[in-house]
Tab-separated table of C-alpha atoms in Angstrom:
chain	number	residue	atom	x	y	z
A	1	UNK	CA	30.719	-0.993	-72.071
A	2	UNK	CA	28.583	-0.283	-69.211
A	3	UNK	CA	30.622	2.506	-67.862
A	4	UNK	CA	30.370	0.924	-64.172
A	5	UNK	CA	34.209	1.058	-63.903
A	6	UNK	CA	34.842	4.669	-64.920
A	7	UNK	CA	31.770	5.673	-62.745
A	8	UNK	CA	33.174	4.255	-59.828
A	9	UNK	CA	36.427	5.919	-60.286
A	10	UNK	CA	34.797	9.078	-60.606
A	11	UNK	CA	32.685	8.357	-57.457
A	12	UNK	CA	35.858	7.572	-55.578
A	13	UNK	CA	37.308	11.146	-56.639
A	14	UNK	CA	33.970	12.736	-55.340
A	15	UNK	CA	32.884	13.629	-58.999
A	16	UNK	CA	29.196	12.671	-58.312
A	17	UNK	CA	27.867	14.252	-61.597
A	18	UNK	CA	30.229	12.546	-63.969
A	19	UNK	CA	29.688	9.181	-62.213
A	20	UNK	CA	26.201	9.394	-62.660
A	21	UNK	CA	26.386	10.493	-66.372
A	22	UNK	CA	28.516	7.312	-66.909
A	23	UNK	CA	26.327	4.855	-65.069
A	24	UNK	CA	23.285	5.653	-62.801
A	25	UNK	CA	23.244	2.104	-61.401
A	26	UNK	CA	26.306	2.830	-59.372
A	27	UNK	CA	24.427	4.653	-56.929
A	28	UNK	CA	22.538	1.737	-56.215
A	29	UNK	CA	25.444	-0.629	-56.096
A	30	UNK	CA	28.228	1.614	-54.337
A	31	UNK	CA	26.688	1.725	-50.904
A	32	UNK	CA	26.060	-1.811	-50.926
A	33	UNK	CA	29.676	-2.588	-51.958
A	34	UNK	CA	31.272	-0.112	-49.517
A	35	UNK	CA	29.181	-1.894	-46.677
A	36	UNK	CA	30.463	-5.252	-47.719
A	37	UNK	CA	34.096	-4.017	-47.760
A	38	UNK	CA	33.878	-2.480	-44.466
A	39	UNK	CA	32.136	-5.649	-43.038
A	40	UNK	CA	34.981	-7.929	-43.964
A	41	UNK	CA	37.781	-5.142	-43.456
A	42	UNK	CA	36.886	-4.123	-39.893
A	43	UNK	CA	36.001	-7.548	-38.697
A	44	UNK	CA	39.797	-8.597	-37.958
A	45	UNK	CA	40.065	-5.502	-35.891
A	46	UNK	CA	37.321	-6.437	-33.618
A	47	UNK	CA	34.623	-4.323	-35.155
A	48	UNK	CA	31.656	-5.966	-35.850
A	49	UNK	CA	28.823	-4.443	-38.088
A	50	UNK	CA	25.458	-6.024	-38.399
A	51	UNK	CA	25.158	-8.426	-41.190
A	52	UNK	CA	23.132	-7.699	-44.195
A	53	UNK	CA	20.797	-10.652	-44.193
A	54	UNK	CA	19.563	-10.127	-47.416
A	55	UNK	CA	16.758	-12.396	-48.525
A	56	UNK	CA	16.982	-14.339	-51.751
A	57	UNK	CA	14.093	-12.074	-53.065
A	58	UNK	CA	15.762	-8.885	-52.620
A	59	UNK	CA	19.070	-10.309	-54.347
A	60	UNK	CA	16.923	-11.326	-57.384
A	61	UNK	CA	15.106	-8.032	-57.543
A	62	UNK	CA	18.559	-6.411	-57.484
A	63	UNK	CA	19.872	-8.565	-60.357
A	64	UNK	CA	17.034	-8.059	-62.263
A	65	UNK	CA	17.020	-4.291	-62.186
A	66	UNK	CA	20.650	-4.733	-63.269
A	67	UNK	CA	19.870	-6.790	-66.260
A	68	UNK	CA	17.133	-4.540	-67.053
A	69	UNK	CA	19.229	-1.382	-66.927
A	70	UNK	CA	21.991	-3.129	-68.965
A	71	UNK	CA	19.428	-3.915	-71.715
A	72	UNK	CA	17.871	-0.747	-71.732
A	73	UNK	CA	21.030	1.536	-71.845
A	74	UNK	CA	21.989	-0.349	-74.911
A	75	UNK	CA	18.924	0.217	-76.844
A	76	UNK	CA	19.649	2.921	-79.687
A	77	UNK	CA	16.107	4.837	-78.934
A	78	UNK	CA	15.336	7.919	-77.042
A	79	UNK	CA	15.038	8.165	-73.979
A	80	UNK	CA	17.360	5.021	-73.500
A	81	UNK	CA	20.346	6.781	-75.122
A	82	UNK	CA	20.381	9.157	-72.102
A	83	UNK	CA	21.803	5.993	-70.034
A	84	UNK	CA	24.814	5.791	-72.258
A	85	UNK	CA	28.266	7.081	-71.256
């Protein structure tokens, strides 16, 4: 697998080194996910955070980076083997 779930687990337990060893992409994804969770969790309590307003271009770039990272980390050649967990 990609190590994303295990990396997120270690990130929640504040083991940043182990999380990075399992999946470096988690450091790009986790802040975005955390903000989205806070955005919708705090709304019923009357706390309004600014909306993200991500353009389609940013979303496409993010998804392309995710795809490229997923492909590169599964190549059996150095230096791409460094991305494996």
